[in-house]
Short mmCIF file of C-alpha atoms in Angstrom, two decimals:
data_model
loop_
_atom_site.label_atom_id
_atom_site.label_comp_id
_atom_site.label_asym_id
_atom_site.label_seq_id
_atom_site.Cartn_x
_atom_site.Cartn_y
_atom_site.Cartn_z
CA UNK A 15 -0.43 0.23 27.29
CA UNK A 16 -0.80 3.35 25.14
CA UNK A 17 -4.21 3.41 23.98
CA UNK A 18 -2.96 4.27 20.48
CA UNK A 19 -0.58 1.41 20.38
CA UNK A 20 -1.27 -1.67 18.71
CA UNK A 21 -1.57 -4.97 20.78
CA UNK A 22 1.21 -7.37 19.89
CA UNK A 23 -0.50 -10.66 20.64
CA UNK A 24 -2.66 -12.76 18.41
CA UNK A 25 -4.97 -15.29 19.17
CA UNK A 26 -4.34 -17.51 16.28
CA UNK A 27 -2.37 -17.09 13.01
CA UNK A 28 -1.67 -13.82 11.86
CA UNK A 29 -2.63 -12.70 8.20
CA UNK A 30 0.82 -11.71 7.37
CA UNK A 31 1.69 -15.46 7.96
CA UNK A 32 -0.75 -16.41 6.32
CA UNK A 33 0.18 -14.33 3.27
CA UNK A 34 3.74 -15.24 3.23
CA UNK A 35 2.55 -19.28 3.64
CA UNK A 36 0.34 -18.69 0.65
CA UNK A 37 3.63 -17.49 -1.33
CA UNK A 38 5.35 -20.26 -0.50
CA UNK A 39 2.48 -22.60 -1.59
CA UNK A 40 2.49 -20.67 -4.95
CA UNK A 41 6.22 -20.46 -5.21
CA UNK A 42 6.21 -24.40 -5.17
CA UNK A 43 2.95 -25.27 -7.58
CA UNK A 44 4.47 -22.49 -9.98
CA UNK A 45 8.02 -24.35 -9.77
CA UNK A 46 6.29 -27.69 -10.19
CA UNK A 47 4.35 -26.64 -13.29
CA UNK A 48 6.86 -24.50 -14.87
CA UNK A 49 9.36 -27.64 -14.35
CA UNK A 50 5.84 -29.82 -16.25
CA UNK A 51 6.98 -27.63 -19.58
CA UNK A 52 10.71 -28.16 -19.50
CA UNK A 53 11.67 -25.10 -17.62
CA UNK A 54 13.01 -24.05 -14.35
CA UNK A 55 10.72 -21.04 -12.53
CA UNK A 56 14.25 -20.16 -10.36
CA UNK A 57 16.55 -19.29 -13.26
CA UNK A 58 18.71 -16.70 -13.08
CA UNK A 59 16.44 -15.00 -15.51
CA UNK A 60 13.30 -15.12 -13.88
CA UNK A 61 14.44 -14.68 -10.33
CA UNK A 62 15.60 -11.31 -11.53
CA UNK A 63 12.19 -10.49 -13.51
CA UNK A 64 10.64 -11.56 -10.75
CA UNK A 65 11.99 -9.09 -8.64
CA UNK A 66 12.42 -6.23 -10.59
CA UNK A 67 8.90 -6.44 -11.15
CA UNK A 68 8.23 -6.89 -7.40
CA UNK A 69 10.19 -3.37 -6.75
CA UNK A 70 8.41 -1.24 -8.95
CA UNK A 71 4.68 -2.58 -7.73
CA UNK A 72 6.24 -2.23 -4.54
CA UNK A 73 7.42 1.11 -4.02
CA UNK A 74 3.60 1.98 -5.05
CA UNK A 75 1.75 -0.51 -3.06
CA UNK A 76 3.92 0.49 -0.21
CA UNK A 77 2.90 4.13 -0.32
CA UNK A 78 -0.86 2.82 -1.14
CA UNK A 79 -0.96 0.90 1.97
CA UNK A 80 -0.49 3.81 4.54
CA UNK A 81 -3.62 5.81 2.73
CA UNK A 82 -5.99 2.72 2.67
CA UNK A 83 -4.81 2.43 6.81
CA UNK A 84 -6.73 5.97 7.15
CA UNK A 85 -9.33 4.61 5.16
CA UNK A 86 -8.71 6.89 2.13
CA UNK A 87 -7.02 5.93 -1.42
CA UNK A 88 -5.03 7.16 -4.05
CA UNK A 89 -6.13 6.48 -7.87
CA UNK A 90 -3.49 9.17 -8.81
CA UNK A 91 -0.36 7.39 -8.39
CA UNK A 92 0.27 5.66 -11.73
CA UNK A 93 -0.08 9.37 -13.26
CA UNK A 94 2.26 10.76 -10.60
CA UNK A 95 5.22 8.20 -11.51
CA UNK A 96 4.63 9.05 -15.16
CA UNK A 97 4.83 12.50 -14.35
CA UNK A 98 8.10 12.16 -12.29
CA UNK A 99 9.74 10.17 -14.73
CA UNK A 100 9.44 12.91 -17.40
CA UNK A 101 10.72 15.31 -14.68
CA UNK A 102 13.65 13.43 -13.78
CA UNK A 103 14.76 12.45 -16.90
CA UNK A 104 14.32 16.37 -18.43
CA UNK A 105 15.99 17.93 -16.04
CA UNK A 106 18.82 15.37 -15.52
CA UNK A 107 19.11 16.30 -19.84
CA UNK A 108 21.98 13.29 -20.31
CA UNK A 109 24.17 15.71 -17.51
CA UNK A 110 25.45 13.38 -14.25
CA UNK A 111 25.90 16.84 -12.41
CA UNK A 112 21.89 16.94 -12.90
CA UNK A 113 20.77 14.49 -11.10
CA UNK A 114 20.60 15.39 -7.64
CA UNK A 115 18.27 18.52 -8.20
CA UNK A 116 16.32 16.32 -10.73
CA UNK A 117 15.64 13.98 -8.12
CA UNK A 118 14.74 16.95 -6.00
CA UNK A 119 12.50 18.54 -8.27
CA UNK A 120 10.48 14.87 -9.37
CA UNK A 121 10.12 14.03 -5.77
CA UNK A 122 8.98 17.95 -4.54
CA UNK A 123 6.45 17.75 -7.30
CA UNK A 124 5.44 14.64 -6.09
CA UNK A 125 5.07 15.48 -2.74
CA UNK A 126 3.10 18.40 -3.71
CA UNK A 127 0.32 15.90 -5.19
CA UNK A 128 0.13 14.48 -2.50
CA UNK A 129 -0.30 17.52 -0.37
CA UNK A 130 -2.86 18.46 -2.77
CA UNK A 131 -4.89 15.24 -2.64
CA UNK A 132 -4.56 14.93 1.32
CA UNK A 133 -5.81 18.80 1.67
CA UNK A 134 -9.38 18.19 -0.88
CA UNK A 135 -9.69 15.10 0.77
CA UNK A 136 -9.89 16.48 4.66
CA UNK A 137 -10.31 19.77 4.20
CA UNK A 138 -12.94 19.95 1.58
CA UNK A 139 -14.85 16.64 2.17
CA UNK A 140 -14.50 15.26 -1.17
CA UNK A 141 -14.39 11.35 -1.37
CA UNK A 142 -10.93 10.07 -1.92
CA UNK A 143 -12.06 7.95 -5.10
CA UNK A 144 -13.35 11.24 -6.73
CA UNK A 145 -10.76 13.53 -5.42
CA UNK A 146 -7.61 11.17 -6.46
CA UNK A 147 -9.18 10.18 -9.82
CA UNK A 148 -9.56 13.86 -10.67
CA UNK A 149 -6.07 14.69 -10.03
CA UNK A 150 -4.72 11.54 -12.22
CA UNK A 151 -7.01 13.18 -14.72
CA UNK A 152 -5.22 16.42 -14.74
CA UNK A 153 -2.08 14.86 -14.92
CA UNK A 154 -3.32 12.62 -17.85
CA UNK A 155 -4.30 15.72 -19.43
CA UNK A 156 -1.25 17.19 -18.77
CA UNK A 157 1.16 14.72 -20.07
CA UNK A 158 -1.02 13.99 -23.22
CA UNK A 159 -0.94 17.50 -24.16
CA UNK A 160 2.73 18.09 -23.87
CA UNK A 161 4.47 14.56 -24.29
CA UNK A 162 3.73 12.55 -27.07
CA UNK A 163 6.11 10.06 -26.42
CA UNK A 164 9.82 9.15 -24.32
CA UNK A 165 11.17 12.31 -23.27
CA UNK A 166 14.52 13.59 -22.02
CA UNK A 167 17.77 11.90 -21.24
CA UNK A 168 19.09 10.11 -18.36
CA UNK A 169 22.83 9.51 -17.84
CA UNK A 170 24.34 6.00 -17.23
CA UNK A 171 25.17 6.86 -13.48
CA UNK A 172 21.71 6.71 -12.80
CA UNK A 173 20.65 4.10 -15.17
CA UNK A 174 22.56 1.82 -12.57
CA UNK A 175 19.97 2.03 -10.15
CA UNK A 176 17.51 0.43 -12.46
CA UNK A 177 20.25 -2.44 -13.93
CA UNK A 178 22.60 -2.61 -10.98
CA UNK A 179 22.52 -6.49 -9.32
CA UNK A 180 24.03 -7.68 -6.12
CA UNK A 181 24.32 -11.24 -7.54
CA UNK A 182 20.87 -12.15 -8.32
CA UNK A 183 19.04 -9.11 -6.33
CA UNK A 184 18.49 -5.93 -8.30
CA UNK A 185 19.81 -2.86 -6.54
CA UNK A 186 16.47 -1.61 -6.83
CA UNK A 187 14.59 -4.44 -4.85
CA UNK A 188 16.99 -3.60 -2.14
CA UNK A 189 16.09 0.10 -1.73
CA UNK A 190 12.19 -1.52 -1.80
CA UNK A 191 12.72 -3.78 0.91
CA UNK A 192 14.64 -0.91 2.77
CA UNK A 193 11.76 1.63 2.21
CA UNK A 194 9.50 -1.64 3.08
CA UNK A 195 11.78 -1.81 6.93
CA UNK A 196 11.49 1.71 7.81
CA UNK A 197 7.82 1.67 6.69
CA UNK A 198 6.44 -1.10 9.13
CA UNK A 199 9.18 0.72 12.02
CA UNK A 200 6.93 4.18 11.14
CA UNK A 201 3.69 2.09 11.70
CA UNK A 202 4.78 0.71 14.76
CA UNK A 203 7.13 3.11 16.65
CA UNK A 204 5.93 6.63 15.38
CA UNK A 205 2.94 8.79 16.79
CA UNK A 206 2.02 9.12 13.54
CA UNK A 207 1.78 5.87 12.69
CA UNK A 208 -0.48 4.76 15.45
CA UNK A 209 -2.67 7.38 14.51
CA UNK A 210 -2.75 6.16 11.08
CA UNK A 211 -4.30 2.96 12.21
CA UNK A 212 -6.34 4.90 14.85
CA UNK A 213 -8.20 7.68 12.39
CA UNK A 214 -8.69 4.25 9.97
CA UNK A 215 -10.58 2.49 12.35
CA UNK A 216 -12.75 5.33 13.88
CA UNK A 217 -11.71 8.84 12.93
CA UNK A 218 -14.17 10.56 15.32
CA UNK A 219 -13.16 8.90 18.01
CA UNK A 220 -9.29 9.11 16.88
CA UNK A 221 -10.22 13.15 16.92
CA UNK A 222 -11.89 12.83 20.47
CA UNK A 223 -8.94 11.38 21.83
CA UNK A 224 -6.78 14.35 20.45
CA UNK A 225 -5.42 13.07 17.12
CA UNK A 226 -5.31 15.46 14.24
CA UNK A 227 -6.97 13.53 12.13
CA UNK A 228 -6.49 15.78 8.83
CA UNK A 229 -2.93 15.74 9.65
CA UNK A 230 -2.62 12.11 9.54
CA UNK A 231 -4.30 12.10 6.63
CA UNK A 232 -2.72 14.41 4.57
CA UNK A 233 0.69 13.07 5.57
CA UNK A 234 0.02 9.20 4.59
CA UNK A 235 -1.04 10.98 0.89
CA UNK A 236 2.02 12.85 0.94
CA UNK A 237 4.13 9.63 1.40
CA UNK A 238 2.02 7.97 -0.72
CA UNK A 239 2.90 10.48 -3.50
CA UNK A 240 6.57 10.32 -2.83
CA UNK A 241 6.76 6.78 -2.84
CA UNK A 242 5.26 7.28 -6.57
CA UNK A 243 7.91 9.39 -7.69
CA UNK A 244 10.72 7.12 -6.18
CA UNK A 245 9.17 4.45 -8.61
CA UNK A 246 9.25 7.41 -11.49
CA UNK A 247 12.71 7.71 -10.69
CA UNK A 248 13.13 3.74 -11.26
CA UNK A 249 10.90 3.95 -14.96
CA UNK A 250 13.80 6.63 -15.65
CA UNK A 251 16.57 4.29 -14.74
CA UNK A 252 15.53 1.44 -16.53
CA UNK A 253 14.28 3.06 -19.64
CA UNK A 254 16.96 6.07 -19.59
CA UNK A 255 14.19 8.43 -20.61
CA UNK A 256 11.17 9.93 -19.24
CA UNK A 257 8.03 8.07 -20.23
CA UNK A 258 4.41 9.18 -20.22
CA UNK A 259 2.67 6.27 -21.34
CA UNK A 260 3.76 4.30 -17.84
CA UNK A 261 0.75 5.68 -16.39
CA UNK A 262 -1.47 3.08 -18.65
CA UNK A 263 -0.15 -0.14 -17.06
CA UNK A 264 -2.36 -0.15 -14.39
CA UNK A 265 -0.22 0.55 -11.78
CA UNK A 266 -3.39 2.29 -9.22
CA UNK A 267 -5.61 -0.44 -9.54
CA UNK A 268 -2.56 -3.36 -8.53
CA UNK A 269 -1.19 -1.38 -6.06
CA UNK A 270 -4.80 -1.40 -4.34
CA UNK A 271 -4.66 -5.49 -5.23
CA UNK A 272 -1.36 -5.70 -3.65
CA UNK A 273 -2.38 -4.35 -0.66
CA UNK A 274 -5.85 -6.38 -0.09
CA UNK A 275 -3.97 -9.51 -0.63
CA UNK A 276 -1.69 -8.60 1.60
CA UNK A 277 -4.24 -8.60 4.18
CA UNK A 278 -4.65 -4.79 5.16
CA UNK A 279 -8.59 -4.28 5.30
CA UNK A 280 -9.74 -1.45 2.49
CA UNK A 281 -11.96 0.07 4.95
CA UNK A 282 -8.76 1.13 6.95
CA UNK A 283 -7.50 0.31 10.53
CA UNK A 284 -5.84 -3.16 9.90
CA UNK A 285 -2.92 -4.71 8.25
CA UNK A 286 0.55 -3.36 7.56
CA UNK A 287 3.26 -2.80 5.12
CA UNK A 288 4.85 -6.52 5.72
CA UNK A 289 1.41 -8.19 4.55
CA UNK A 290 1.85 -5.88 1.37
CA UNK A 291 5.36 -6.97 0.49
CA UNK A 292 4.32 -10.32 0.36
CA UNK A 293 1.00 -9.53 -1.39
CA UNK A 294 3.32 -7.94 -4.43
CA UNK A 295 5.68 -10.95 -4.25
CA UNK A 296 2.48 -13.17 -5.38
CA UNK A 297 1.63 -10.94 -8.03
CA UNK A 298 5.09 -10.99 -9.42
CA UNK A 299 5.26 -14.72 -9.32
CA UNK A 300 1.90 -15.25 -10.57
CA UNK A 301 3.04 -12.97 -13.34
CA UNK A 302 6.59 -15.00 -13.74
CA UNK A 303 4.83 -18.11 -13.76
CA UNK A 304 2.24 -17.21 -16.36
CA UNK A 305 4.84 -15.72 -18.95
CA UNK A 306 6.90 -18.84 -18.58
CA UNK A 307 4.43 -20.68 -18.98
CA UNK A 308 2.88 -18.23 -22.18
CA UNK A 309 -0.73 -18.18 -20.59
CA UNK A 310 -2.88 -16.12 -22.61
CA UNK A 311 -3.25 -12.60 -21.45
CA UNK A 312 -7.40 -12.94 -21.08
CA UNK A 313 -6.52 -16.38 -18.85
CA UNK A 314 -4.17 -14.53 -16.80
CA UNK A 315 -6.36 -11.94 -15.76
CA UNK A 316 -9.11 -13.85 -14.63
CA UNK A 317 -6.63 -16.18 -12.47
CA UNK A 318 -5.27 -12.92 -11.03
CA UNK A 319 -8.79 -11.48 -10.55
CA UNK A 320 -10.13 -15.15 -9.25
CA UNK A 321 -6.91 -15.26 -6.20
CA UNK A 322 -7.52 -12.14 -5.59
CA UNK A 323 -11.29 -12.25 -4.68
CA UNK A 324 -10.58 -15.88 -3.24
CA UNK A 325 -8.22 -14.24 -0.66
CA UNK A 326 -10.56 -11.14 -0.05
CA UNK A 327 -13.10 -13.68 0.74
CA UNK A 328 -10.89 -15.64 3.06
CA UNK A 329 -9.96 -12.61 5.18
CA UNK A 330 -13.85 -11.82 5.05
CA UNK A 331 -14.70 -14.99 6.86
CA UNK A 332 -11.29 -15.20 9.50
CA UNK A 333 -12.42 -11.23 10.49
CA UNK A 334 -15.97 -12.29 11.15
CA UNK A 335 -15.37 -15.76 12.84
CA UNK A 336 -12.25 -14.76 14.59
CA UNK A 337 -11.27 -11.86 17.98
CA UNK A 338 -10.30 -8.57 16.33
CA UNK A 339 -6.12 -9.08 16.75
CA UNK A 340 -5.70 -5.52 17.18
CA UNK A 341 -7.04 -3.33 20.22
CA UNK A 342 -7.94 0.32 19.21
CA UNK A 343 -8.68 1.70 21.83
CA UNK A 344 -9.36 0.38 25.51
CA UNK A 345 -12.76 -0.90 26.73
CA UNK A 346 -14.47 1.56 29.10
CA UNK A 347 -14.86 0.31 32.59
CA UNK A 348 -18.40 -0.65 33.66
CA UNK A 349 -20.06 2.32 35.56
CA UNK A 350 -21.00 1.55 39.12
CA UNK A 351 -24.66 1.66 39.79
CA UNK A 352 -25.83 5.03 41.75
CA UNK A 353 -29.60 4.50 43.46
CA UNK A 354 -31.85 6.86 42.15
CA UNK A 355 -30.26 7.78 39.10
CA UNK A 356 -31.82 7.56 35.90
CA UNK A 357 -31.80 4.63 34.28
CA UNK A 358 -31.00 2.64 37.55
CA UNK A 359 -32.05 -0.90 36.30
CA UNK A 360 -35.04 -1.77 39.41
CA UNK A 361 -34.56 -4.27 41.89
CA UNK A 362 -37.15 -7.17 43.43
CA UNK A 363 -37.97 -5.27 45.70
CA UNK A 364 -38.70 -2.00 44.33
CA UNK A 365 -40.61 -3.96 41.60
CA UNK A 366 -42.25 -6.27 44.42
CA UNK A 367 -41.51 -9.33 42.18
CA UNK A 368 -40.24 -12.00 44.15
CA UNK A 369 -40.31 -10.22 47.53
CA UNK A 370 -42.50 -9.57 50.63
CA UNK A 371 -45.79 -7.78 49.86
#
């Protein structure tokens, strides 16, 4: 085996099992207590709220989760799908024949972020929480200098891809759960992807075995950054304008939540894309649940904040107690003893102990 690729087997339950049994659990105590009040959790209604929320978390928690794999982060993300909305939606202007270099130009600009953050974080050392959290700030400053509220105009062609259902499934969720497939295939079949989980586990010795370590890195913040603007693109859709006050809603911080509960260690070099669609799924029906069920807002934090440590903890304790499920790299070979080297460990009867005198 490649020493670079990940080792399929497991000795006991994986966590993304574990994450998608714990949204089944919730899926059922939510339907059970919603069903308590009168109501019915898998309405028409909420199934759809449920996962249009789910798509837009997603497409950010997605990108979010190959950054935190090299051990690095993004804080910038929420400003960077603000700013792409307000690109998109300006340059589309209300004209269908727009929207093709609108997309272009939201997700270039995008990508460009990203290139930016992935450069100051390799090349000039700077820690990704400072480096990420000063570009969001620029942005910020940017967009509350020159937008003071909804901006441009998108046509109803591309509206659909924020509205458009294929029976209960927004059109939307299925271009997340497609980004979602080819995301875990990049992770597990691409060079690049094993060397995302290589650098995250131990980026000297990722660069010792000849992976360009920078390059890996600045390429998971480029996706990461794209993956942003495709969620600009879907504010644009759904609200039909540009909107800079998106970047409020705390999209950074529960994309990072997402991704923890979905099992992918924050210290990089474990977890995966298909433990962070299911950690966004709980969110969303923790969410559903608590509006049907009109929790108060304070409440609902601190049972999002208390699952969310709870499940932190968990994976603390399974980590510690348990093998490590994935091999990095392979265990050197014992060295066969030489006599009269250095460090040659004595033997009875060089020491005398236990021989003849």
């Amino acid at each position: 085996m490649n020493a670079l690729t990940p080792s399929r087997r497991s000795p006991g339950m994986s966590t993304t099992t574990i994450v998608y049994l714990a949204l089944v659990a919730i899926l059922v105590i939510g339907a059970v207590l919603v069903s308590m009040s009168g109501r019915n959790l898998f309405s028409n209604a909420n199934i759809v709220d449920l996962l249009t929320r789910s798509s837009l978390l997603g497409f950010i928690a997605i990108g979010q989760t190959l950054v935190i794999l090299c051990r690095s982060l993004d804080l910038s993300v929420g400003y960077v799908m603000a700013l792409s909305s307000l690109i998109a939606a300006t340059t589309m202007d209300g004209q269908v024949s727009r929207i093709p270099i609108a997309m272009a130009a939201a997700l270039g600009v995008a990508a460009v972020i990203g290139l930016v953050n992935g450069v100051v974080v390799t090349k000039l050392k700077v820690n990704a929480f400072i480096a990420t959290l000063g570009m969001g700030l620029i942005i910020k400053g940017y967009l509350d200098t020159n937008y003071a509220g909804p901006a441009g105009d998108v046509p109803e062609a591309f509206q659909s891809f924020g509205y458009t259902r294929i029976g209960p499934i927004p059109l939307s969720t299925i271009v997340m759960f497609a980004v979602a497939a080819a995301g875990i295939w990049f992770l597990h079949r691409s060079r690049t992807g094993h060397h995302m989980y290589a650098v995250g586990g131990d980026a000297e010795v990722a660069r010792m075995s000849g992976v360009r370590t920078d390059r890996t890195v600045i390429t998971a913040h480029v996706l990461c950054a794209l993956l942003a603007g495709v969620a600009g693109l879907l504010i644009a859709s759904r609200f039909g304008t540009g909107s800079a006050g998106v970047y409020d809603d705390g999209y950074d911080l529960e994309s990072i939540a997402a991704v923890v509960l979905g099992g992918t260690y924050l210290l990089g070099g474990r977890g995966g894309i298909g433990g962070t669609v299911g950690g966004v799924l709980i969110l969303a029906t923790l969410d559903s649940v608590f509006n049907t069920l009109s929790v108060d807002p304070f409440i609902k934090d601190v049972l999002r904040g208390t699952i969310i440590i709870a499940a932190v903890a968990v994976y603390a304790r399974r980590s510690l107690s348990g093998a490590p499920t994935r091999r990095r790299f392979p265990e050197r070979p014992p060295e066969p003893d030489i006599p009269g080297q250095p460090g040659d460990t004595p033997t009875h009867s060089e020491t005398g102990a236990g021989g003849r005198p």
